[in-house]
Each structure stands twice: as structure tokens, then as C-alpha cells.
CSV table of C-alpha atoms and ligand atoms in Angstrom, one decimal:
chain,number,residue,atom,x,y,z
A,1,MET,CA,149.1,151.8,76.0
A,2,LEU,CA,152.9,152.1,75.7
A,3,PRO,CA,154.6,150.8,72.5
A,4,SER,CA,156.2,147.4,72.8
A,5,ILE,CA,159.9,146.9,72.8
A,6,PRO,CA,161.5,144.9,70.0
A,7,VAL,CA,163.5,142.0,71.2
A,8,GLY,CA,165.5,139.2,69.6
A,9,VAL,CA,166.6,135.7,70.7
A,10,LEU,CA,170.2,134.4,70.1
A,11,GLY,CA,170.3,130.6,69.9
A,12,ALA,CA,166.5,130.7,69.1
A,13,THR,CA,166.3,127.1,67.9
A,14,GLY,CA,167.8,125.4,71.1
A,15,ALA,CA,166.1,124.2,74.3
A,16,VAL,CA,166.4,127.6,76.0
A,17,GLY,CA,165.7,129.5,72.8
A,18,GLN,CA,162.4,127.7,72.4
A,19,ARG,CA,161.4,128.7,75.9
A,20,PHE,CA,162.2,132.3,75.1
A,21,ILE,CA,160.0,132.1,72.1
A,22,SER,CA,157.0,130.6,74.0
A,23,LEU,CA,157.4,133.1,76.8
A,24,LEU,CA,157.8,136.1,74.5
A,25,ALA,CA,155.0,135.2,72.1
A,26,HIS,CA,152.3,136.9,74.1
A,27,HIS,CA,154.5,139.2,76.3
A,28,PRO,CA,152.7,142.5,77.2
A,29,TRP,CA,155.9,144.6,76.9
A,30,PHE,CA,158.2,142.9,74.4
A,31,GLU,CA,157.7,142.1,70.7
A,32,LEU,CA,159.8,139.3,69.1
A,33,THR,CA,161.4,140.8,66.0
A,34,ASP,CA,164.7,138.9,65.5
A,35,LEU,CA,165.4,135.1,65.6
A,36,LEU,CA,169.1,134.3,65.4
A,37,ALA,CA,170.9,131.0,65.3
A,38,SER,CA,173.9,129.3,63.6
A,39,GLU,CA,174.6,129.3,59.9
A,40,ARG,CA,172.9,125.8,59.8
A,41,SER,CA,169.6,127.6,60.4
A,42,ALA,CA,170.2,131.0,58.8
A,43,GLY,CA,167.8,132.0,56.0
A,44,LYS,CA,165.3,129.3,56.8
A,45,ARG,CA,161.7,129.8,58.1
A,46,TYR,CA,161.9,129.3,61.8
A,47,GLY,CA,159.4,126.5,61.6
A,48,ASP,CA,161.7,124.6,59.2
A,49,ALA,CA,164.9,125.3,61.1
A,50,VAL,CA,163.6,124.3,64.6
A,51,ASN,CA,162.8,120.9,66.0
A,52,TRP,CA,160.1,122.2,68.3
A,53,ILE,CA,160.1,120.2,71.6
A,54,LEU,CA,157.8,122.2,73.9
A,55,GLU,CA,154.2,121.1,74.8
A,56,SER,CA,152.8,124.5,73.8
A,57,PRO,CA,152.3,124.9,70.1
A,58,LEU,CA,154.9,126.9,68.0
A,59,PRO,CA,153.2,130.3,67.4
A,60,PRO,CA,152.3,130.4,63.7
A,61,ASP,CA,153.6,134.0,63.2
A,62,VAL,CA,156.9,133.0,64.7
A,63,ALA,CA,157.1,129.8,62.5
A,64,ASN,CA,157.0,132.1,59.5
A,65,MET,CA,159.8,134.4,60.6
A,66,ARG,CA,163.2,134.0,58.9
A,67,VAL,CA,166.2,133.0,61.0
A,68,LYS,CA,169.3,135.2,60.8
A,69,VAL,CA,172.9,134.5,61.6
A,70,ALA,CA,173.8,135.7,65.1
A,71,CYS,CA,176.6,138.2,64.6
A,72,ALA,CA,177.6,141.7,65.7
A,73,ASN,CA,176.1,144.3,63.3
A,74,GLY,CA,178.6,144.6,60.5
A,75,LYS,CA,181.2,142.4,62.1
A,76,PRO,CA,183.7,141.3,59.3
A,77,GLY,CA,183.6,137.7,58.5
A,78,LYS,CA,180.2,137.1,60.0
A,79,PRO,CA,177.7,138.0,57.2
A,80,GLY,CA,174.1,138.2,58.2
A,81,SER,CA,171.1,140.5,58.1
A,82,PRO,CA,171.3,143.4,60.5
A,83,ILE,CA,169.7,142.9,63.9
A,84,GLY,CA,166.8,145.3,64.5
A,85,ALA,CA,166.2,144.7,68.2
A,86,ARG,CA,168.4,146.4,70.7
A,87,VAL,CA,167.4,144.0,73.5
A,88,LEU,CA,168.8,140.5,72.8
A,89,PHE,CA,168.1,137.4,74.9
A,90,SER,CA,171.0,135.0,74.6
A,91,ALA,CA,170.7,131.2,74.6
A,92,LEU,CA,174.0,130.7,72.8
A,93,PRO,CA,176.4,127.9,73.7
A,94,SER,CA,179.2,129.1,76.0
A,95,GLU,CA,181.9,129.0,73.4
A,96,ASP,CA,179.9,131.1,70.9
A,97,ALA,CA,178.6,133.4,73.6
A,98,GLU,CA,182.2,134.2,74.7
A,99,GLU,CA,182.9,135.8,71.4
A,100,MET,CA,179.6,137.1,70.3
A,101,GLU,CA,178.1,138.6,73.4
A,102,PRO,CA,180.8,141.3,73.9
A,103,ALA,CA,180.8,142.1,70.2
A,104,LEU,CA,177.1,142.6,70.3
A,105,ALA,CA,177.2,144.7,73.5
A,106,ALA,CA,180.0,146.8,71.9
A,107,ALA,CA,177.6,147.3,69.0
A,108,GLY,CA,175.0,148.8,71.4
A,109,HIS,CA,172.9,145.7,72.2
A,110,TYR,CA,171.5,144.9,75.6
A,111,ILE,CA,172.4,141.3,76.1
A,112,PHE,CA,170.6,139.1,78.7
A,113,SER,CA,172.8,136.1,78.7
A,114,ASN,CA,172.1,132.5,79.9
A,115,ALA,CA,175.7,131.4,79.0
A,116,SER,CA,178.4,130.9,81.6
A,117,PRO,CA,181.6,132.7,80.3
A,118,TYR,CA,180.9,136.2,81.8
A,119,ARG,CA,178.8,135.2,84.9
A,120,MET,CA,181.7,135.6,87.3
A,121,THR,CA,183.3,138.6,85.5
A,122,ALA,CA,183.8,141.4,88.0
A,123,ASP,CA,181.8,144.1,86.1
A,124,VAL,CA,179.0,141.9,84.8
A,125,PRO,CA,175.9,141.6,87.0
A,126,LEU,CA,174.8,138.1,87.8
A,127,VAL,CA,171.2,138.7,88.7
A,128,VAL,CA,168.3,136.7,90.2
A,129,THR,CA,165.7,139.4,90.2
A,130,GLU,CA,164.2,138.9,93.7
A,131,ILE,CA,167.7,138.7,95.3
A,132,ASN,CA,170.1,141.3,93.9
A,133,PRO,CA,168.3,143.8,91.6
A,134,GLU,CA,170.7,146.5,92.8
A,135,HIS,CA,173.5,144.6,91.1
A,136,LEU,CA,172.0,145.8,87.8
A,137,ASN,CA,173.6,149.1,88.5
A,138,LEU,CA,176.9,147.4,87.7
A,139,VAL,CA,176.1,147.9,84.0
A,140,LYS,CA,177.2,151.5,84.4
A,141,THR,CA,180.6,150.4,85.6
A,142,GLN,CA,180.8,147.9,82.7
A,143,GLN,CA,179.9,150.5,80.1
A,144,ALA,CA,182.5,152.9,81.5
A,145,ASN,CA,185.2,150.2,81.7
A,146,ARG,CA,184.7,149.0,78.2
A,147,GLY,CA,183.4,152.1,76.3
A,148,TRP,CA,180.2,150.1,75.4
A,149,GLU,CA,176.8,151.6,74.7
A,150,GLY,CA,175.3,148.2,75.3
A,151,PHE,CA,175.8,145.8,78.2
A,152,ILE,CA,175.8,142.2,79.3
A,153,VAL,CA,173.6,141.0,82.2
A,154,CYS,CA,173.9,137.4,83.1
A,155,ASN,CA,171.5,134.8,84.6
A,156,ALA,CA,172.8,132.2,87.0
A,157,ASN,CA,173.3,128.6,86.3
A,158,CYS,CA,169.9,126.9,86.4
A,159,THR,CA,170.6,124.8,89.5
A,160,ALA,CA,172.2,127.8,91.3
A,161,THR,CA,169.2,129.9,90.4
A,162,HIS,CA,166.8,127.7,92.4
A,163,LEU,CA,169.3,127.0,95.1
A,164,VAL,CA,169.6,130.8,95.9
A,165,GLY,CA,165.9,131.1,95.5
A,166,ALA,CA,165.5,129.0,98.6
A,167,LEU,CA,168.6,130.2,100.4
A,168,HIS,CA,168.0,133.9,100.2
A,169,PRO,CA,164.9,133.9,102.5
A,170,LEU,CA,166.8,131.9,105.1
A,171,ASP,CA,169.8,134.2,104.8
A,172,LEU,CA,167.7,137.3,105.4
A,173,ALA,CA,165.9,135.7,108.4
A,174,PHE,CA,168.7,133.7,110.1
A,175,GLY,CA,172.0,134.2,108.3
A,176,LEU,CA,173.6,131.3,106.4
A,177,ASP,CA,176.8,129.6,107.5
A,178,LYS,CA,177.1,126.4,105.4
A,179,VAL,CA,175.2,124.8,102.6
A,180,PHE,CA,175.4,121.2,101.4
A,181,VAL,CA,173.5,120.3,98.2
A,182,ALA,CA,173.1,117.1,96.1
A,183,THR,CA,171.3,117.7,92.8
A,184,MET,CA,169.2,115.6,90.4
A,185,GLN,CA,169.2,117.6,87.2
A,186,ALA,CA,167.0,117.2,84.1
A,187,ALA,CA,168.0,116.1,80.7
A,188,SER,CA,166.9,119.4,79.1
A,189,GLY,CA,169.6,121.2,81.1
A,190,ALA,CA,172.1,119.8,78.6
A,191,GLY,CA,170.2,121.4,75.7
A,192,TYR,CA,168.8,119.6,72.6
A,193,PRO,CA,169.6,116.9,71.6
A,194,GLY,CA,171.8,116.9,74.7
A,195,VAL,CA,172.8,113.7,76.5
A,196,PRO,CA,172.5,110.5,74.4
A,197,SER,CA,169.5,108.4,75.5
A,198,LEU,CA,171.6,105.3,76.1
A,199,ASP,CA,173.7,107.3,78.6
A,200,LEU,CA,170.7,108.6,80.4
A,201,ILE,CA,168.0,105.9,80.6
A,202,ASP,CA,168.5,103.5,83.5
A,203,ASN,CA,171.3,105.6,84.8
A,204,ILE,CA,172.4,108.5,87.0
A,205,MET,CA,175.3,110.4,85.6
A,206,PRO,CA,177.7,112.4,87.8
A,207,HIS,CA,178.0,116.0,86.4
A,208,SER,CA,181.3,117.5,85.4
A,209,TYR,CA,183.2,119.3,88.1
A,210,GLY,CA,182.5,122.6,86.2
A,211,GLU,CA,178.8,122.4,87.1
A,212,GLU,CA,179.7,121.8,90.7
A,213,ASP,CA,182.0,124.9,90.7
A,214,LYS,CA,179.2,127.0,89.3
A,215,VAL,CA,176.7,125.9,92.0
A,216,GLN,CA,179.3,126.6,94.7
A,217,GLU,CA,180.6,130.0,93.4
A,218,GLU,CA,177.6,131.7,91.7
A,219,PRO,CA,175.5,132.0,94.9
A,220,LEU,CA,178.2,133.9,96.6
A,221,LYS,CA,178.3,136.5,93.9
A,222,ILE,CA,174.5,136.8,93.6
A,223,MET,CA,174.1,137.1,97.4
A,224,GLY,CA,177.1,139.4,97.7
A,225,THR,CA,177.1,143.2,98.4
A,226,LEU,CA,177.6,145.8,95.7
A,227,ALA,CA,179.7,148.8,96.9
A,228,GLY,CA,181.8,151.2,94.9
A,229,GLY,CA,181.4,149.4,91.6
A,230,THR,CA,182.5,146.0,92.9
A,231,ILE,CA,180.8,143.0,94.5
A,232,GLU,CA,182.0,141.6,97.8
A,233,PRO,CA,181.0,137.9,97.7
A,234,ALA,CA,178.8,136.5,100.5
A,235,SER,CA,180.8,134.5,103.1
A,236,PHE,CA,178.9,131.3,103.6
A,237,LYS,CA,180.3,128.0,102.1
A,238,VAL,CA,178.6,125.7,99.6
A,239,SER,CA,179.4,122.1,98.9
A,240,ALA,CA,177.7,120.7,95.8
A,241,HIS,CA,177.3,117.2,94.3
A,242,CYS,CA,175.7,117.4,90.9
A,243,HIS,CA,174.0,114.6,88.9
A,244,ARG,CA,172.0,114.3,85.6
A,245,VAL,CA,168.9,112.1,85.8
A,246,GLY,CA,166.4,110.9,83.3
A,247,VAL,CA,163.7,113.5,83.7
A,248,VAL,CA,162.9,115.9,80.9
A,249,ASP,CA,162.5,119.2,82.8
A,250,GLY,CA,163.0,120.3,86.4
A,251,HIS,CA,166.0,120.3,88.6
A,252,TYR,CA,165.6,118.6,92.0
A,253,GLU,CA,168.0,119.5,94.9
A,254,ALA,CA,168.5,117.9,98.4
A,255,VAL,CA,169.8,120.7,100.6
A,256,SER,CA,171.2,120.9,104.2
A,257,VAL,CA,171.9,124.3,105.8
A,258,ALA,CA,173.8,125.5,108.9
A,259,LEU,CA,172.3,128.8,110.1
A,260,ARG,CA,173.9,131.6,112.1
A,261,ARG,CA,170.9,132.0,114.3
A,262,GLN,CA,168.8,129.0,115.3
A,263,ALA,CA,165.3,128.7,113.9
A,264,THR,CA,162.2,126.6,114.7
A,265,ILE,CA,160.4,124.7,111.9
A,266,ASP,CA,157.6,127.3,112.0
A,267,GLU,CA,160.2,130.1,111.6
A,268,MET,CA,161.7,128.3,108.7
A,269,ILE,CA,158.4,127.9,107.0
A,270,GLY,CA,157.5,131.5,107.9
A,271,ALA,CA,160.7,132.8,106.3
A,272,PHE,CA,159.9,131.0,103.0
A,273,ARG,CA,156.2,132.0,103.0
A,274,SER,CA,156.7,135.7,103.8
A,275,TYR,CA,159.4,136.1,101.2
A,276,ARG,CA,158.1,138.9,98.9
A,277,ARG,CA,160.6,141.0,96.9
A,278,LEU,CA,160.7,143.8,94.3
A,279,PRO,CA,159.3,141.7,91.3
A,280,GLN,CA,156.3,140.7,93.4
A,281,GLU,CA,155.8,144.3,94.8
A,282,LEU,CA,156.0,145.8,91.3
A,283,GLN,CA,153.9,142.9,89.8
A,284,LEU,CA,156.3,142.5,86.9
A,285,PRO,CA,154.6,140.5,84.1
A,286,SER,CA,156.7,137.4,84.6
A,287,ALA,CA,157.1,137.5,88.4
A,288,PRO,CA,155.8,134.5,90.3
A,289,ASP,CA,153.8,135.3,93.4
A,290,PRO,CA,154.8,133.7,95.7
A,291,ALA,CA,158.4,133.3,94.5
A,292,VAL,CA,158.9,130.4,96.9
A,293,ILE,CA,156.1,127.8,97.4
A,294,VAL,CA,156.3,125.6,100.5
A,295,MET,CA,154.5,122.2,100.1
A,296,ASP,CA,153.3,120.5,103.3
A,297,GLN,CA,152.8,116.9,101.9
A,298,LEU,CA,155.7,114.6,102.9
A,299,ASN,CA,156.1,113.2,99.3
A,300,ARG,CA,156.3,116.6,97.6
A,301,PRO,CA,157.7,118.4,95.6
A,302,GLN,CA,157.8,115.9,92.8
A,303,THR,CA,159.4,116.8,89.5
A,304,ARG,CA,156.6,115.8,87.1
A,305,LEU,CA,153.8,117.2,89.3
A,306,ASP,CA,155.4,120.5,90.6
A,307,ARG,CA,157.9,121.8,88.1
A,308,MET,CA,155.3,124.2,86.5
A,309,ALA,CA,154.4,125.8,89.8
A,310,GLY,CA,154.1,129.6,89.4
A,311,ASN,CA,154.2,129.0,85.6
A,312,GLY,CA,157.6,127.5,86.0
A,313,MET,CA,158.9,130.6,87.6
A,314,ALA,CA,158.7,129.6,91.3
A,315,THR,CA,161.0,127.6,93.5
A,316,VAL,CA,159.2,124.8,95.3
A,317,VAL,CA,160.4,123.7,98.7
A,318,GLY,CA,159.2,120.8,100.9
A,319,ARG,CA,160.3,118.1,103.3
A,320,ILE,CA,161.7,120.6,105.8
A,321,ARG,CA,163.1,118.6,108.7
A,322,PRO,CA,166.0,118.6,111.2
A,323,CYS,CA,169.5,117.6,109.9
A,324,ASN,CA,171.8,115.5,111.9
A,325,LEU,CA,174.9,117.2,110.5
A,326,PHE,CA,173.7,120.8,110.0
A,327,ASP,CA,170.6,122.5,111.3
A,328,TRP,CA,167.9,121.9,108.7
A,329,ARG,CA,167.4,119.9,105.5
A,330,PHE,CA,164.8,120.2,102.8
A,331,SER,CA,164.1,119.4,99.1
A,332,LEU,CA,163.7,121.9,96.4
A,333,LEU,CA,162.5,121.8,92.8
A,334,GLY,CA,162.6,124.4,90.0
A,335,HIS,CA,162.1,124.5,86.2
A,336,ASN,CA,165.5,124.7,84.6
A,337,THR,CA,164.6,126.2,81.2
A,338,ILE,CA,161.9,128.6,82.5
A,339,ARG,CA,163.0,130.2,85.8
A,340,GLY,CA,166.5,128.7,85.5
A,341,ALA,CA,167.0,130.3,82.0
A,342,ALA,CA,164.6,132.1,79.7
A,343,GLY,CA,162.1,133.2,82.3
A,344,GLY,CA,164.8,134.5,84.6
A,345,SER,CA,166.3,136.6,81.8
A,346,ILE,CA,163.0,138.0,80.8
A,347,LEU,CA,162.2,139.0,84.5
A,348,ASN,CA,165.6,140.8,84.7
A,349,ALA,CA,164.8,142.7,81.5
A,350,GLU,CA,161.3,143.6,82.8
A,351,LEU,CA,162.8,145.2,85.9
A,352,MET,CA,165.3,147.2,83.8
A,353,VAL,CA,162.4,148.5,81.7
A,354,HIS,CA,160.5,149.3,84.9
A,355,GLN,CA,163.5,151.2,86.3
A,356,GLY,CA,164.0,153.1,83.1
A,357,MET,CA,167.4,151.4,82.4
A,358,ILE,CA,165.9,150.2,79.1
A,359,ALA,CA,163.9,152.9,77.3
A,360,ARG,CA,160.3,152.2,76.1
B,401,LIG,N1,169.2,124.1,79.0
B,401,LIG,C1,169.1,124.7,80.2
B,401,LIG,O1,168.4,124.2,81.1
B,401,LIG,C2,170.0,125.9,80.5
B,401,LIG,C3,169.8,126.5,81.7
B,401,LIG,C4,170.6,127.7,81.9
B,401,LIG,C5,171.5,128.1,81.0
B,401,LIG,N2,171.7,127.4,79.9
B,401,LIG,C6,172.7,127.9,78.9
B,401,LIG,O2,172.0,128.4,77.8
B,401,LIG,C7,172.7,128.3,76.6
B,401,LIG,C8,171.8,127.6,75.6
B,401,LIG,O3,171.6,126.3,76.1
B,401,LIG,P1,170.6,125.3,75.3
B,401,LIG,O4,170.4,124.2,76.3
B,401,LIG,O5,169.4,126.0,74.8
B,401,LIG,O6,171.5,124.8,74.1
B,401,LIG,P2,171.1,124.1,72.7
B,401,LIG,O7,169.8,123.4,72.9
B,401,LIG,O8,172.3,123.3,72.3
B,401,LIG,O9,170.9,125.3,71.7
B,401,LIG,C9,172.0,126.1,71.2
B,401,LIG,C10,171.5,127.2,70.3
B,401,LIG,O10,172.6,128.0,69.8
B,401,LIG,C11,172.6,128.1,68.4
B,401,LIG,N3,174.0,128.1,68.0
B,401,LIG,C12,174.9,127.1,68.0
B,401,LIG,N4,176.1,127.5,67.5
B,401,LIG,C13,175.9,128.8,67.1
B,401,LIG,C14,176.8,129.8,66.5
B,401,LIG,N5,178.0,129.5,66.2
B,401,LIG,N6,176.2,131.0,66.2
B,401,LIG,C15,174.9,131.3,66.6
B,401,LIG,N7,174.1,130.4,67.1
B,401,LIG,C16,174.6,129.2,67.4
B,401,LIG,C17,171.9,126.8,67.9
B,401,LIG,O11,171.4,127.1,66.6
B,401,LIG,P3,171.3,126.0,65.5
B,401,LIG,O12,170.1,125.2,65.7
B,401,LIG,O13,171.3,126.8,64.2
B,401,LIG,O14,172.5,125.1,65.6
B,401,LIG,C18,170.8,126.7,69.0
B,401,LIG,O15,169.8,127.7,68.6
B,401,LIG,C19,174.0,127.6,77.0
B,401,LIG,O16,175.0,128.5,77.2
B,401,LIG,C20,173.6,126.9,78.3
B,401,LIG,O17,174.7,126.6,79.1
B,401,LIG,C21,171.0,126.3,79.6
């Protein structure tokens, strides 16, 4: 058996950080060695620092670990214990990630980020493992540009992750022209404690324009083409309307698509059901198989019933029917803190280990 790879979690006490911990607790390749959070939590036992909100129990060995301050090794003004792990999964808030992630990458760490500041940066790969694994090669350009031994690889926005999960099979089969999406996003997407309950209960909250920009822009980078160290964005257009609703986990999206080549309903379903990509072929530990699940029942997917499909790593599609404005419309559902965040990062890291880009 190969030795496990030490990994740490930045922002370990938050909504995404807790998902990382539950997914890494019994991971076959990675060993959780470093838990990092703000000065509020630093020095405490993890079990005392965290307000554990997941259904699965907090692993007792993790509860007894000490939380460290997230900082670059030896960075002046940010005292904290040195970070042992080279691989760091980041669930930092955007404003903290913007400063800390490059400092940590410069110090030699491999950062798998869930934060937004560097997603659209030209030399930072924005990767959904099934769709654009070849974009991971951009880390070589990034390291050359910046003189870093480490790197930053980003995950997409949680809503965009599941949207591209469903769009990519259609683009491969028929070509995409236009996409309209209206979202109903879970409360946990805003972190913990997140949106005040009196804003969320009995209410639907329009999302900030920033969220809509991410859902419109990130798919074009992810489904773009890497050539000569730069990514040429895909050319289809996305129009997004984003809303927060009072469910705990699981982002729901109502999608209409205009295709470049006409498709029958059987061809649409066939494109989703035959979608098998590198993570499935390699049987990476966190890969869902299938990556896209098509439900036949007219009243599915439903958030509470279907968000854990494929251990929360699959995108669930249903209600495929003709669209009066575009060609086809359908509903999709995906888990926001698993595939849309922690699980997606871990799958990217697994592929980099498999490809020898992270040494075992
Ligand atoms: N929630 C989702 O569905 C989702 C999906 C995709 C991406 N994201 C992104 O993932 C990131 C984390 O989101 P979240 O929902 O987990 O947020 P969250 O619940 O608010 O957690 C934030 C975490 O960051 C830590 N932190 C705060 N300030 C810090 C500082 N100055 N230095 C070091 N650590 C600090 C907090 O530690 P303390 O407990 O010590 O304060 C906590 O562990 C964000 O960038 C978010 O946009 C979230």
C-alpha cells in the first residue's frame, strides 16, 4: 500500500470546511494533518472550536486535533504553528483567500480553493474534473509566471459546477448555443451561520448580481479550450437568475437550452446517460459513477430526496421537455457543499495525484 498524503483544511470550522473534514476522515489516499481557521479558533481543540452542523458524527480523532491559524509559513505579522501538509484544501472566505492563498502557494503549498477571487484569473485553472482535466496543466504556466513552487487550482461556484455538469454532455453531443437558468439555492451556500433565519423563512431572496455574474462567466472558462498556456472561453451565452430559498443543502436549477444541432428527447437522455469521463474511467476514489443521473419520474429531482445522489457528487437531471423559447428545458439538482465545494476540490486533487502532479 502507498503511503497516504498529508493534507490540511483552511477554514476548517465553516460549512465547507466541515464537509472537507467528513470527506477526508476516511479517505484512502489523504491523511488530515492540519486544521486551520481564524484567530478566534486558533489553539483550541477542533471539537471546541467548531459548531458541527453535519448529520454524520464529528470523527473523534479530528475533534481532538488543535486548530492552527491559517497563515503562510513564517509570514510576518501572522504568527501560527507551521503547516505540515503541502496539500491544502481552502474553504476560506473570499477576502481572506485573496491574501492568504497566493502567500501559501508562494511558500510551496498546493492550494485547492473554493473561494472566488482567483477563479477567473488567466493562469489559474478552474476545474470540474469530468469536464476540463487538461486545464490542470495551467499550473505550470502559473508557477513559471509567478516563480512559485506551489500553485492554486480553483473550484467553480457551487451553482455553476452543477450547471456545467449538465451542460457539458449536451455540448459534446449537440453543441450549445444559449442557456437560460433560474436557480433556487440552499441556505448552506452562504456558509454558517449564513443568512438570518428571519430573512430566509417564508421567503425567496434574490441573489446578489455577483452570484449571477459567476454563473454566467465561469461555465465559459471551464468549457473553454486550453492552448499555448491560455484558455479561449467557450462561445455560448448564459443568462442567470439566482435566488436563495429556505432549504438547508442542495441547489436546484431550472434550465432552458438552445442547441446547435437538433436533438430528440431520446438523444437528450442518451447524451446524459452515456456521459463517462476520466474520473469514472480511472475510478478515482471520490468520482460519482454515473456523474449525471437522469430521473424519469415527473416530480423528480426533489431537493430533500435527491441531493445525496452519488454520495452528493452527482448532478441529478429530470423533467426534460420541449421549450417554447429555446429547444429543451429541464431541472437539475446538486449538492452545494459536497460536489459544489469540498468534494469537487478533493476530486481535482485525486486526479493530480493519479497524474503524478502531486507526489505520493
Ligand atoms: N457554502 C457553500 O456551499 C460554498 C460552495 C462553494 C464555494 N464556497 C466558498 O467556500 C468558502 C468558504 O465558505 P463557507 O460557506 O464554508 O464559509 P463559512 O461557513 O463562513 O466558514 C468560513 C471559515 O473560514 C474561517 N476564517 C474566517 N476568517 C478567517 C481568517 N481571517 N483566517 C483564517 N480563517 C478564517 C472561519 O474560521 P473561524 O470559525 O475561526 O471564524 C471558518 O472556518 C467561501 O469562499 C465560499 O464562497 C462555499
